[in-house]
PDB file of C-alpha atoms in Angstrom:
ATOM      1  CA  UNK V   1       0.000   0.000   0.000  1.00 56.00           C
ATOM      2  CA  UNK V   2       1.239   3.562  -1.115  1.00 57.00           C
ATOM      3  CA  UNK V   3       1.832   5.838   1.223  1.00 55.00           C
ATOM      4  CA  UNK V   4      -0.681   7.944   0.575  1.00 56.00           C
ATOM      5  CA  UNK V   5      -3.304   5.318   0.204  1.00 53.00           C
ATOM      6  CA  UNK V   6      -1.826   4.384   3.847  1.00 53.00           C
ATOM      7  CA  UNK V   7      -2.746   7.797   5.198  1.00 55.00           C
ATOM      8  CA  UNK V   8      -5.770   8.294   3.363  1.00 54.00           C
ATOM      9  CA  UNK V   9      -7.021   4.869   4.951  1.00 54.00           C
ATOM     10  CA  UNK V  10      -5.874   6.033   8.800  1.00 51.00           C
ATOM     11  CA  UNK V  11      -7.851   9.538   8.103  1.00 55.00           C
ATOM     12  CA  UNK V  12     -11.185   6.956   7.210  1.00 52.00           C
ATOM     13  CA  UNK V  13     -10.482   5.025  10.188  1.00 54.00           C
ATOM     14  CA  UNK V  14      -9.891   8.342  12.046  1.00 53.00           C
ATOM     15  CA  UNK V  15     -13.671  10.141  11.322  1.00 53.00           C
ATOM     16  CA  UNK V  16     -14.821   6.446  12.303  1.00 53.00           C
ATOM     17  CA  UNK V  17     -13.842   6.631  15.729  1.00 51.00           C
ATOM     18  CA  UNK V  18     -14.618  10.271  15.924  1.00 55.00           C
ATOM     19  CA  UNK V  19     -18.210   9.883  14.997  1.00 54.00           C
ATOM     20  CA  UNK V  20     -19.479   6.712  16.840  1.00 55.00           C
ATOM     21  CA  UNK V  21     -19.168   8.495  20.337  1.00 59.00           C
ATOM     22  CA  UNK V  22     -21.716  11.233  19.593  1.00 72.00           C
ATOM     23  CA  UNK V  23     -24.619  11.357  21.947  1.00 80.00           C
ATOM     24  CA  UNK V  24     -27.924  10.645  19.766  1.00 79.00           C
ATOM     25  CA  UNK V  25     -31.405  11.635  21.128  1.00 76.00           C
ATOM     26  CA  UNK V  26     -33.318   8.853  22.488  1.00 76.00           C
ATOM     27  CA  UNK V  27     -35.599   9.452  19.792  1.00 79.00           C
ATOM     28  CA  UNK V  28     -38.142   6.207  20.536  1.00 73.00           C
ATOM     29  CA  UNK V  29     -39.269   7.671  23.438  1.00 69.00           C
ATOM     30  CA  UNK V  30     -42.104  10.137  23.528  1.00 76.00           C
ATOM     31  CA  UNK V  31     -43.804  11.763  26.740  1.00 73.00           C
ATOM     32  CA  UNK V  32     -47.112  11.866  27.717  1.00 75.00           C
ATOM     33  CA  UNK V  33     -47.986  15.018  27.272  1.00 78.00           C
ATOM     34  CA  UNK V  34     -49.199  17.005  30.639  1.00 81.00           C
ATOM     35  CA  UNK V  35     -51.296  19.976  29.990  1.00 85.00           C
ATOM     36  CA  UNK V  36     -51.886  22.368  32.739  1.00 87.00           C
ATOM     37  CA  UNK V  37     -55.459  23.674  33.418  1.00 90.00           C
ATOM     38  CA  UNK V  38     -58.747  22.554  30.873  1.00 94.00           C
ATOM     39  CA  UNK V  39     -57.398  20.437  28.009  1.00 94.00           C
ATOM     40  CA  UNK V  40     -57.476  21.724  25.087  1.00 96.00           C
ATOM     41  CA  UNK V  41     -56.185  19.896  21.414  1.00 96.00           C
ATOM     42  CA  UNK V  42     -53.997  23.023  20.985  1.00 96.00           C
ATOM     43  CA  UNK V  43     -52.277  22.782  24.164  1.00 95.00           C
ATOM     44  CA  UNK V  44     -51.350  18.927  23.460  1.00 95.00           C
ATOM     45  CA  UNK V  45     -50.174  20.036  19.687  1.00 96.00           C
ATOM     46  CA  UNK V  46     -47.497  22.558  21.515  1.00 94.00           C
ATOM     47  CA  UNK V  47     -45.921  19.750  23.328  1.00 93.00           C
ATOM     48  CA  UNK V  48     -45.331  17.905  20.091  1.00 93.00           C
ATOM     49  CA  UNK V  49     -41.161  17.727  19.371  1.00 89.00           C
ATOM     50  CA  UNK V  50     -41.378  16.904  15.730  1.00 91.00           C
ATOM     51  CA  UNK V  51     -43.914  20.345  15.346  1.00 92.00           C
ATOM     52  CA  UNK V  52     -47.547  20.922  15.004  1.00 94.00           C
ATOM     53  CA  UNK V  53     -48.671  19.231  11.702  1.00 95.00           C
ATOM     54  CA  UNK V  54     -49.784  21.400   8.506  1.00 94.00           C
ATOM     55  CA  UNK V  55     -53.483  21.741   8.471  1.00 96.00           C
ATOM     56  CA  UNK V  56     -55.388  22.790   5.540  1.00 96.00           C
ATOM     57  CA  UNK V  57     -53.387  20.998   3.498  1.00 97.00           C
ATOM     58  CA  UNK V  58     -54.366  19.001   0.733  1.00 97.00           C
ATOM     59  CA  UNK V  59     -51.842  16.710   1.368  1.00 98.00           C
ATOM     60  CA  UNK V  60     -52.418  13.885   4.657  1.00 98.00           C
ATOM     61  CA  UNK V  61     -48.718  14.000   5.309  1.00 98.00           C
ATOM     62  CA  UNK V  62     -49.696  16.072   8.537  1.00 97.00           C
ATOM     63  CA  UNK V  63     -52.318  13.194   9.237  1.00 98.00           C
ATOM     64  CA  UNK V  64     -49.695  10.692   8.833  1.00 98.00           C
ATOM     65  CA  UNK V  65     -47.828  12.130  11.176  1.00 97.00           C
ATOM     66  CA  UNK V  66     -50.289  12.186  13.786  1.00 97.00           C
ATOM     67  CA  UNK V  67     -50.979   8.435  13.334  1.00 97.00           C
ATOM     68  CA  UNK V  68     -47.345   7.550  14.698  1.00 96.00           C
ATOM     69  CA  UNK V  69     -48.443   8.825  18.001  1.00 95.00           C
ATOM     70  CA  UNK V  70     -50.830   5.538  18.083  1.00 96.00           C
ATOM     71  CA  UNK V  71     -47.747   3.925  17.661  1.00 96.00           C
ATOM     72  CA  UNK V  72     -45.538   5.119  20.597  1.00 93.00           C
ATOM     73  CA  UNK V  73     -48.391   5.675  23.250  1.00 92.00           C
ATOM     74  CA  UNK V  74     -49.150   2.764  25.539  1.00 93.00           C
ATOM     75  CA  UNK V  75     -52.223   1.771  26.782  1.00 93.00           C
ATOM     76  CA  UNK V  76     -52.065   2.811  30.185  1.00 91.00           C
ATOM     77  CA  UNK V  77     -53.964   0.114  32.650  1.00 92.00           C
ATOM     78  CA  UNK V  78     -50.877  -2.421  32.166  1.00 94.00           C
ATOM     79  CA  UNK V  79     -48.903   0.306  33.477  1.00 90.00           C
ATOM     80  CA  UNK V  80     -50.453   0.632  37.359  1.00 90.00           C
ATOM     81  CA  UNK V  81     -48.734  -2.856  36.965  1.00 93.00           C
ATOM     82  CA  UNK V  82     -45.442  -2.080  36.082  1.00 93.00           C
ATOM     83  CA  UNK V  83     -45.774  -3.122  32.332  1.00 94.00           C
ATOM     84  CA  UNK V  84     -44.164   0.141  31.156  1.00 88.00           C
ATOM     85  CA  UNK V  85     -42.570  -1.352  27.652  1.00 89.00           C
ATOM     86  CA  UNK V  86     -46.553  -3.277  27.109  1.00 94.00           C
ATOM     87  CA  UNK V  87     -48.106  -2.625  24.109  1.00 96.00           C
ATOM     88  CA  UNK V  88     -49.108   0.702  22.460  1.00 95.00           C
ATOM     89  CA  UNK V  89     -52.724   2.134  21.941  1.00 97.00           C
ATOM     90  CA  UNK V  90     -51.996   1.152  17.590  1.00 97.00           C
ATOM     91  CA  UNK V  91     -51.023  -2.749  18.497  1.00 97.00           C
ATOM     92  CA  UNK V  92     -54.201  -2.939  20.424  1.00 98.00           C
ATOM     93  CA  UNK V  93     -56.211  -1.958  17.025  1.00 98.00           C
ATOM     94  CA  UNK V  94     -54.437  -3.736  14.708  1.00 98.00           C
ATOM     95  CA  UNK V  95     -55.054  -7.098  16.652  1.00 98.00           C
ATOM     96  CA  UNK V  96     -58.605  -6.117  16.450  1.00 98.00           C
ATOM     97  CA  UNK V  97     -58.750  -5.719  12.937  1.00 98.00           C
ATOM     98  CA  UNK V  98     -57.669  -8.958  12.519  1.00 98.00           C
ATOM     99  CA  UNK V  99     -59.866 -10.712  15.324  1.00 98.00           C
ATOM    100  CA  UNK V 100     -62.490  -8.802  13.108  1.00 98.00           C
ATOM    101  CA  UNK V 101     -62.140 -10.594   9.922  1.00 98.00           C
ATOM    102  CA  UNK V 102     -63.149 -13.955  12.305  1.00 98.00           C
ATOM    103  CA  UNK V 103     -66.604 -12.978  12.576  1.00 98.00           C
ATOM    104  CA  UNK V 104     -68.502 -16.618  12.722  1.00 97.00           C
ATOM    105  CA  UNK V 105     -70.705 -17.546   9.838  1.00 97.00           C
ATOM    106  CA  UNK V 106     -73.843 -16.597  12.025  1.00 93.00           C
ATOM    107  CA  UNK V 107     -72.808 -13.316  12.841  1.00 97.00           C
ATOM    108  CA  UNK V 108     -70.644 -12.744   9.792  1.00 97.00           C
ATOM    109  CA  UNK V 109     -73.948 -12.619   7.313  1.00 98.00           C
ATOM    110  CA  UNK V 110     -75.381  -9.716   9.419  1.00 98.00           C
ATOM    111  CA  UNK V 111     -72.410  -7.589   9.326  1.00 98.00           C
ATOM    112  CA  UNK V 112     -70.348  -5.320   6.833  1.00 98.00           C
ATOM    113  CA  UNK V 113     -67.380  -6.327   8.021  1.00 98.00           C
ATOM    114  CA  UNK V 114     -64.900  -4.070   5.805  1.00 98.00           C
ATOM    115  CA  UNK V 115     -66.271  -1.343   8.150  1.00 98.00           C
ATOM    116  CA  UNK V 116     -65.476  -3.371  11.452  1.00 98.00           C
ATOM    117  CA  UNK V 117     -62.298  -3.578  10.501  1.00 98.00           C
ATOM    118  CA  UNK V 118     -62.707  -0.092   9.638  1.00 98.00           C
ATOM    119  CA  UNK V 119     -63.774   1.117  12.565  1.00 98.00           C
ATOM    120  CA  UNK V 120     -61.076  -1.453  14.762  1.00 98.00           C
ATOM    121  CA  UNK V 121     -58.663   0.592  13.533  1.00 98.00           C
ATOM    122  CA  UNK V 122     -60.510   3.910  13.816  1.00 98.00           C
ATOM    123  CA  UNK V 123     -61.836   3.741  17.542  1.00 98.00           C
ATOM    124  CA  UNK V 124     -59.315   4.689  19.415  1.00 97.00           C
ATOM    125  CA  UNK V 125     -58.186   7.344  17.000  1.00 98.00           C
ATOM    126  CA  UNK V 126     -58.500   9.963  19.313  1.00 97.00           C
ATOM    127  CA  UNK V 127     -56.104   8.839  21.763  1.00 96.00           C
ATOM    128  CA  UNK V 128     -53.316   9.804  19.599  1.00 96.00           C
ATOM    129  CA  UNK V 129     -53.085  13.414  21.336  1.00 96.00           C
ATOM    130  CA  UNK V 130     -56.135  12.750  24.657  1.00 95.00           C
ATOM    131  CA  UNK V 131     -53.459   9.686  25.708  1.00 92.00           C
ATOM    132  CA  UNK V 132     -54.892   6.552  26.830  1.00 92.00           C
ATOM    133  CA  UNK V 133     -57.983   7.153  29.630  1.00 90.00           C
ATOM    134  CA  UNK V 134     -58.369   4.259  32.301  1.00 87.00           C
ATOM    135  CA  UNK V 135     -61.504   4.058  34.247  1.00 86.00           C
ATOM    136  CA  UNK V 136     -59.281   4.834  37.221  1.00 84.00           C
ATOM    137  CA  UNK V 137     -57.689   7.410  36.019  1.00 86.00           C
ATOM    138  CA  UNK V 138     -60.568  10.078  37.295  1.00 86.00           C
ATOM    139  CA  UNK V 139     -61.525  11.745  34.085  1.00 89.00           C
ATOM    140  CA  UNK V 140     -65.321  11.836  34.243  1.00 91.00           C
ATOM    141  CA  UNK V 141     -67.242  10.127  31.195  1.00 91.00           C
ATOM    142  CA  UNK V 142     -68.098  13.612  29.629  1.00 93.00           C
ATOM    143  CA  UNK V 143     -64.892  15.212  29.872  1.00 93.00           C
ATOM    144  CA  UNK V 144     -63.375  12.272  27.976  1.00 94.00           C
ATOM    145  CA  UNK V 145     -65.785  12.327  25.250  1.00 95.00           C
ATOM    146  CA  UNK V 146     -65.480  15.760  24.772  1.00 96.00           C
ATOM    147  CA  UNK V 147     -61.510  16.074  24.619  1.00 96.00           C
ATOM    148  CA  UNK V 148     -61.541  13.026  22.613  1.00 97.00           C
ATOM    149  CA  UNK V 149     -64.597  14.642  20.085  1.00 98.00           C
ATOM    150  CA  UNK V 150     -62.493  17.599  20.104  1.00 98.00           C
ATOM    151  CA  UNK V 151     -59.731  15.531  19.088  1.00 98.00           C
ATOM    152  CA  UNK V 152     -61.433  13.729  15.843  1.00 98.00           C
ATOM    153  CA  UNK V 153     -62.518  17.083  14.863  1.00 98.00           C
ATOM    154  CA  UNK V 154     -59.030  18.264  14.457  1.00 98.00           C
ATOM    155  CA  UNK V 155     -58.069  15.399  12.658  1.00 98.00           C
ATOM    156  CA  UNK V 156     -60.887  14.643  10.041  1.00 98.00           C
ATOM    157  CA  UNK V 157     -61.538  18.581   9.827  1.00 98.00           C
ATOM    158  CA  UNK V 158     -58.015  20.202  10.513  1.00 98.00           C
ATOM    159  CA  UNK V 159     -55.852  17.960   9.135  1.00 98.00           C
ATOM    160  CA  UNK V 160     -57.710  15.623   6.355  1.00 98.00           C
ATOM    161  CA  UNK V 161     -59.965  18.099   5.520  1.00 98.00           C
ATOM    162  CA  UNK V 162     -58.663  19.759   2.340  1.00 98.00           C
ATOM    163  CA  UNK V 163     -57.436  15.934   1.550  1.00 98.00           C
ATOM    164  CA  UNK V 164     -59.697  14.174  -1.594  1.00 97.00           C
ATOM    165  CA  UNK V 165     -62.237  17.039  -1.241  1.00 97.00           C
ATOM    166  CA  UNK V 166     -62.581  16.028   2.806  1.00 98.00           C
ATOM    167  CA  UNK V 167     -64.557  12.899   2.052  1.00 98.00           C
ATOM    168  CA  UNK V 168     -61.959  10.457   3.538  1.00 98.00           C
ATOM    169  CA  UNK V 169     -62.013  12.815   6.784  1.00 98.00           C
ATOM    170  CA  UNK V 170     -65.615  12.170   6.790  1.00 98.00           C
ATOM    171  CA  UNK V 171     -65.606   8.754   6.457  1.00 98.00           C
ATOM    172  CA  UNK V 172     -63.244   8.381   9.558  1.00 98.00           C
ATOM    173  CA  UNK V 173     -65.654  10.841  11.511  1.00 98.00           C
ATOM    174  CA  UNK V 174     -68.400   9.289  10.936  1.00 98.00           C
ATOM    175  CA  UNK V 175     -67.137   5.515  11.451  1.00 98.00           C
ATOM    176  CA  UNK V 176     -65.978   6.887  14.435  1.00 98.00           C
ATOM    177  CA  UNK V 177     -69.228   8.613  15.972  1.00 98.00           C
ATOM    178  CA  UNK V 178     -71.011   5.362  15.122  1.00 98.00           C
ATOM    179  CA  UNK V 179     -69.027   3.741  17.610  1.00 98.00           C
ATOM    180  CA  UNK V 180     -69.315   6.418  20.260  1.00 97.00           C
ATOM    181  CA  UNK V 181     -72.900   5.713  19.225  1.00 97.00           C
ATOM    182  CA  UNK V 182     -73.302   2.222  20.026  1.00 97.00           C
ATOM    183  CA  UNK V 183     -76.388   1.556  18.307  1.00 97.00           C
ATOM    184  CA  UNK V 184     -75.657  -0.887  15.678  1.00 98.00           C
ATOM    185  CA  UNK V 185     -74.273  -4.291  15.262  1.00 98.00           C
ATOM    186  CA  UNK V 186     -71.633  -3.212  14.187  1.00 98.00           C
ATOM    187  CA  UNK V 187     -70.491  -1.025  16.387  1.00 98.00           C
ATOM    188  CA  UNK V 188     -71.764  -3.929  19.516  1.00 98.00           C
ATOM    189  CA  UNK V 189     -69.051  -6.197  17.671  1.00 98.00           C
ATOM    190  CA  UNK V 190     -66.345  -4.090  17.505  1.00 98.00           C
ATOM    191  CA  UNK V 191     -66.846  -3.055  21.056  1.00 98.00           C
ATOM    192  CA  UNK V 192     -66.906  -6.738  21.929  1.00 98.00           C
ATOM    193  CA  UNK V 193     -63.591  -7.069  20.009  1.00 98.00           C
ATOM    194  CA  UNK V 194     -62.062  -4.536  21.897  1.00 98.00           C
ATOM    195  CA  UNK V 195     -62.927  -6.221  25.399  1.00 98.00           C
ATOM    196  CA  UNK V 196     -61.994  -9.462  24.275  1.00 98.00           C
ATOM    197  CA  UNK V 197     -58.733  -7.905  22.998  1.00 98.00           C
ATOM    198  CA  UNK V 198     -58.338  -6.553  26.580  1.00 98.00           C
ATOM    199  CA  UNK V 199     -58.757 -10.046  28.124  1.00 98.00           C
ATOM    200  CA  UNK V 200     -56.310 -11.686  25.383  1.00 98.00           C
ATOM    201  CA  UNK V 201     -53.337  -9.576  26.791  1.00 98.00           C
ATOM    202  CA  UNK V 202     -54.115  -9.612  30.567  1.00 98.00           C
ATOM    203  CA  UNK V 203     -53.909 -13.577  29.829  1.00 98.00           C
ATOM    204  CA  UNK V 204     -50.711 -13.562  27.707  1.00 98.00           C
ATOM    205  CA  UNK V 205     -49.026 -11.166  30.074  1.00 97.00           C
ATOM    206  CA  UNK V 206     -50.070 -13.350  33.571  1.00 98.00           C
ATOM    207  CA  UNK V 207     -48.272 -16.171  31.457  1.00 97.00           C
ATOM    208  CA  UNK V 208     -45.261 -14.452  30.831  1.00 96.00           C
ATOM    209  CA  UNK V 209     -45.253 -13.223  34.268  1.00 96.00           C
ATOM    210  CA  UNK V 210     -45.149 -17.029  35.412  1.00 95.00           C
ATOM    211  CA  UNK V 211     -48.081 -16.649  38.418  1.00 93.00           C
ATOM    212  CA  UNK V 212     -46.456 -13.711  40.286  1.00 95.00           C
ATOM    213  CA  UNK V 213     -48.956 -10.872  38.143  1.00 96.00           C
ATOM    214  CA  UNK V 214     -52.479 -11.531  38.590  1.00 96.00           C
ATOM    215  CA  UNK V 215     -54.338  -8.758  35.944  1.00 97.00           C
ATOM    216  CA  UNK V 216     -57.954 -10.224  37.057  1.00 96.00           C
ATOM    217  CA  UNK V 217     -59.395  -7.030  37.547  1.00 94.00           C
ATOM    218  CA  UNK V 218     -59.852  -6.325  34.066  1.00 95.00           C
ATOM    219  CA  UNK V 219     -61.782  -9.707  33.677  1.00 95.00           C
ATOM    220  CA  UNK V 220     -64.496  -7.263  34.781  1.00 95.00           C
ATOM    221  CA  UNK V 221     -64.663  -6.787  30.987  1.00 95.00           C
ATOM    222  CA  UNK V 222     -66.060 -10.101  30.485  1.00 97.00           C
ATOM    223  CA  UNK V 223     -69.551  -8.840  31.960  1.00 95.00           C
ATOM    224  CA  UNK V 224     -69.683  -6.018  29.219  1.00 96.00           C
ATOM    225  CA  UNK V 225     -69.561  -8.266  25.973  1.00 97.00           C
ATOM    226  CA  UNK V 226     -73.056  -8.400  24.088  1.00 97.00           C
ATOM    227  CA  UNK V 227     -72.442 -10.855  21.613  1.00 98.00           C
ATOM    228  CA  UNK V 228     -72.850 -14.600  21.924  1.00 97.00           C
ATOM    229  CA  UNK V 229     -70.424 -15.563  19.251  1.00 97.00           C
ATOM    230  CA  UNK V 230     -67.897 -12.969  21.186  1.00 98.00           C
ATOM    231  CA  UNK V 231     -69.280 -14.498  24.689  1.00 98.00           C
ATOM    232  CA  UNK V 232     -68.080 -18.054  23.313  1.00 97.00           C
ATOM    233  CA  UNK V 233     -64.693 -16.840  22.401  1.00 98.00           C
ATOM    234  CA  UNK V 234     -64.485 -15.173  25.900  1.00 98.00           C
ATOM    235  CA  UNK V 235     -65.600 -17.948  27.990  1.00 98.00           C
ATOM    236  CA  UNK V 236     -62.343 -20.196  26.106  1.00 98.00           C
ATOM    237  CA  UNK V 237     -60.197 -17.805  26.957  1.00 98.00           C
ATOM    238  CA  UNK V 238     -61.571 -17.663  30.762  1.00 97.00           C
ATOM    239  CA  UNK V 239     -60.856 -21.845  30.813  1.00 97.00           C
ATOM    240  CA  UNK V 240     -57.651 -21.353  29.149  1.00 98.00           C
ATOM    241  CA  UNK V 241     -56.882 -18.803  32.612  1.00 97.00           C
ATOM    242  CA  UNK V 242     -58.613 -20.584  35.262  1.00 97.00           C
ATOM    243  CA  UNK V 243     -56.275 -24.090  33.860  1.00 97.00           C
ATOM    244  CA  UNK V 244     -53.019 -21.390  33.516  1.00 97.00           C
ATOM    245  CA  UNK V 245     -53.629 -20.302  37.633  1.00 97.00           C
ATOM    246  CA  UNK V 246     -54.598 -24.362  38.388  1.00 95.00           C
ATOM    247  CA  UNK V 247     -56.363 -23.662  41.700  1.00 90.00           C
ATOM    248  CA  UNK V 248     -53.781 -21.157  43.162  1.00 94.00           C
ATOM    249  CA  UNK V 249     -55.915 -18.016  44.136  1.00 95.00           C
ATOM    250  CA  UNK V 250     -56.514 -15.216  41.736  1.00 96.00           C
ATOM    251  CA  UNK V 251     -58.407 -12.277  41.187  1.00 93.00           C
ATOM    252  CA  UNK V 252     -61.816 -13.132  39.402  1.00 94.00           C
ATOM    253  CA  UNK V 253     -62.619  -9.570  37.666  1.00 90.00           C
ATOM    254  CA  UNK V 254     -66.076 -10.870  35.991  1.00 89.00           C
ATOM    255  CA  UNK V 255     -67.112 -11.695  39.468  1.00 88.00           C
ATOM    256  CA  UNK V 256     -66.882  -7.834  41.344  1.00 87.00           C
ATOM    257  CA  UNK V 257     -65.924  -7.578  44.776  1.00 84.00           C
ATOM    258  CA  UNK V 258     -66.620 -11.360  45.198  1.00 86.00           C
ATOM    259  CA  UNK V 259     -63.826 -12.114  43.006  1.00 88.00           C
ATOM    260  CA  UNK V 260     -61.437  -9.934  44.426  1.00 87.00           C
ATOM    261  CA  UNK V 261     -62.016  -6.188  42.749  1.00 83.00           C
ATOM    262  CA  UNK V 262     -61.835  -3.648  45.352  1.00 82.00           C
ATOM    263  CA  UNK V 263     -65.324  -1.842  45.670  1.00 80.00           C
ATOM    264  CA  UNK V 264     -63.914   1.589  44.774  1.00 78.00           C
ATOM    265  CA  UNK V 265     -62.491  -0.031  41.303  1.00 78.00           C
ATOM    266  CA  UNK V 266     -65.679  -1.889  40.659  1.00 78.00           C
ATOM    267  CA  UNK V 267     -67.459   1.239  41.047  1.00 80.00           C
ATOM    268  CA  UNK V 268     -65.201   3.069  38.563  1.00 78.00           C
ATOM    269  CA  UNK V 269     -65.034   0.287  35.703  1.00 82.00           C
ATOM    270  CA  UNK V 270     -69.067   0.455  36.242  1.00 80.00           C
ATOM    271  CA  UNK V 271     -69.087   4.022  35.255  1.00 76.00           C
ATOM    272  CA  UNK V 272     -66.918   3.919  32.796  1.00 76.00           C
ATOM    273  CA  UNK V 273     -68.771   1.649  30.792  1.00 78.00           C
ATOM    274  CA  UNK V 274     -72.334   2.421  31.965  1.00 67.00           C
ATOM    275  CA  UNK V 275     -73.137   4.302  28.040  1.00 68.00           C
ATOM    276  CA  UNK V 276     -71.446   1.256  26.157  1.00 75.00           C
ATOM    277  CA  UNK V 277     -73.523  -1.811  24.967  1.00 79.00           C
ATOM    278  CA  UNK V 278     -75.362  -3.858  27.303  1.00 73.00           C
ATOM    279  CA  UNK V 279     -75.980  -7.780  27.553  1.00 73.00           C
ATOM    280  CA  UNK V 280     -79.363  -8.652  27.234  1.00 66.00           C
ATOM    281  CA  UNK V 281     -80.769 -11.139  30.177  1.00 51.00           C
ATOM    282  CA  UNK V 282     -80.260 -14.543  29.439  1.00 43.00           C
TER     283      UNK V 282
END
């Protein structure tokens, strides 16, 4: 090797070594953000690093960016737990989606189910700037509809609508509302979904945590699905728990303060669910 090759080569080597130390952001990690007096959408939007997104535009690149909030929020019940790396408020939806598509025959013929799996990944929209709202978390029922109304507004009106003449912002609005709603089948399903969703990952996560986390309290769930075909799938997974705990004792959730729920956080999860869909009497 030439000399000058030689030196050229050390000088490569050299702004190596000199770069690698550098201190890079921890850029996967973004805050909750806390906003000081009555919540407003434009006090959550100045907390945003990356920047407020465009609006008006008639491009959804501002809307996209929004979206990747539902990516790096968690849902926040796992966390009173000390699940703090659990999954995030968009992994929730997706799984839905998918659980969607599984609607049995029976149900399946009654339902349109492009917009269930529409509206899976459409429900909890809103969260991407209100954060996720736990029914212990003391945020009356009104005051989280209306930040979280507030909230689809911005996006479907703000942000999408200049996009395709506003009729995809629209679409998501409305999908949306008919869920708040919860007045048709559809929306009962997707509801259902979303509990039975819930009760999937308090299972998988009391297996991982080999017997010493016991998430029964948000078995309480059970007791709010409508459906029988979602009832079914719900009552498995309750057999595939009850064989997981094999007679050591547990917290029962579906069973209230009998199984275990403290009376305060029975009378919370009550409330918070009191305007969703209700199981008829057998």
């Amino acid at each position: 090797m030439s000399p000058s090759v030689a030196e050229s080569s050390a000088d490569a080597q050299e702004t190596v070594v000199n770069i690698a130390p550098q201190t890079i952001p921890d850029v996967d990690i973004v805050p909750i953000p806390k906003v000081e007096g009555p919540w407003t959408v434009e006090k959550v939007l100045d907390t945003i690093s990356t920047g407020k997104p465009a609006e008006g535009s008639s491009s959804p690149i501002g809307y996209f960016h929004i979206l990747e909030r539902l990516k790096t929020t968690k849902r926040e019940g796992w966390r009173r737990f000390g699940i703090q790396r659990g999954e995030s408020i968009s992994d929730h939806m997706y799984r839905m989606s998918l659980i969607s598509m599984c609607a049995p025959a029976t149900l399946a013929v009654k339902l349109d189910l492009h917009k269930c799996m529409k509206m899976c990944l459409i429900h909890d929209m809103a969260e991407s700037l209100v954060g996720d709202i736990t029914p212990v978390d003391g945020v009356e029922k009104p005051e989280k509809s209306r930040r979280e109304a507030t909230t689809m507004d911005y996006i479907t009106k703000r942000l999408l609508g200049n996009f395709e003449g506003g009729n995809v912002g629209e679409d998501i609005r409305a999908i949306w509302q008919e869920y708040e709603d919860s007045q048709t089948l559809e929306s009962h399903y997707v509801h259902d979904i979303d509990k039975l969703e819930l009760l999937l990952q308090m299972v998988e996560y009391e297996k991982r945590g080999k017997g010493k986390l016991d998430l029964g309290e948000f078995a309480y769930v059970k007791t709010r699905i409508v459906l029988d075909e979602v009832q079914a799938w719900a009552a498995d997974l309750m057999k595939e728990r009850e064989a997981f705990w094999d007679g050591h004792a547990h917290v029962h959730g579906d069973e209230g303060v009998e199984g275990g729920v403290a009376p305060e956080k029975l009378s919370m999860q009550t409330a918070y669910y009191a305007d969703g869909p209700k199981p008829k009497d057998k």
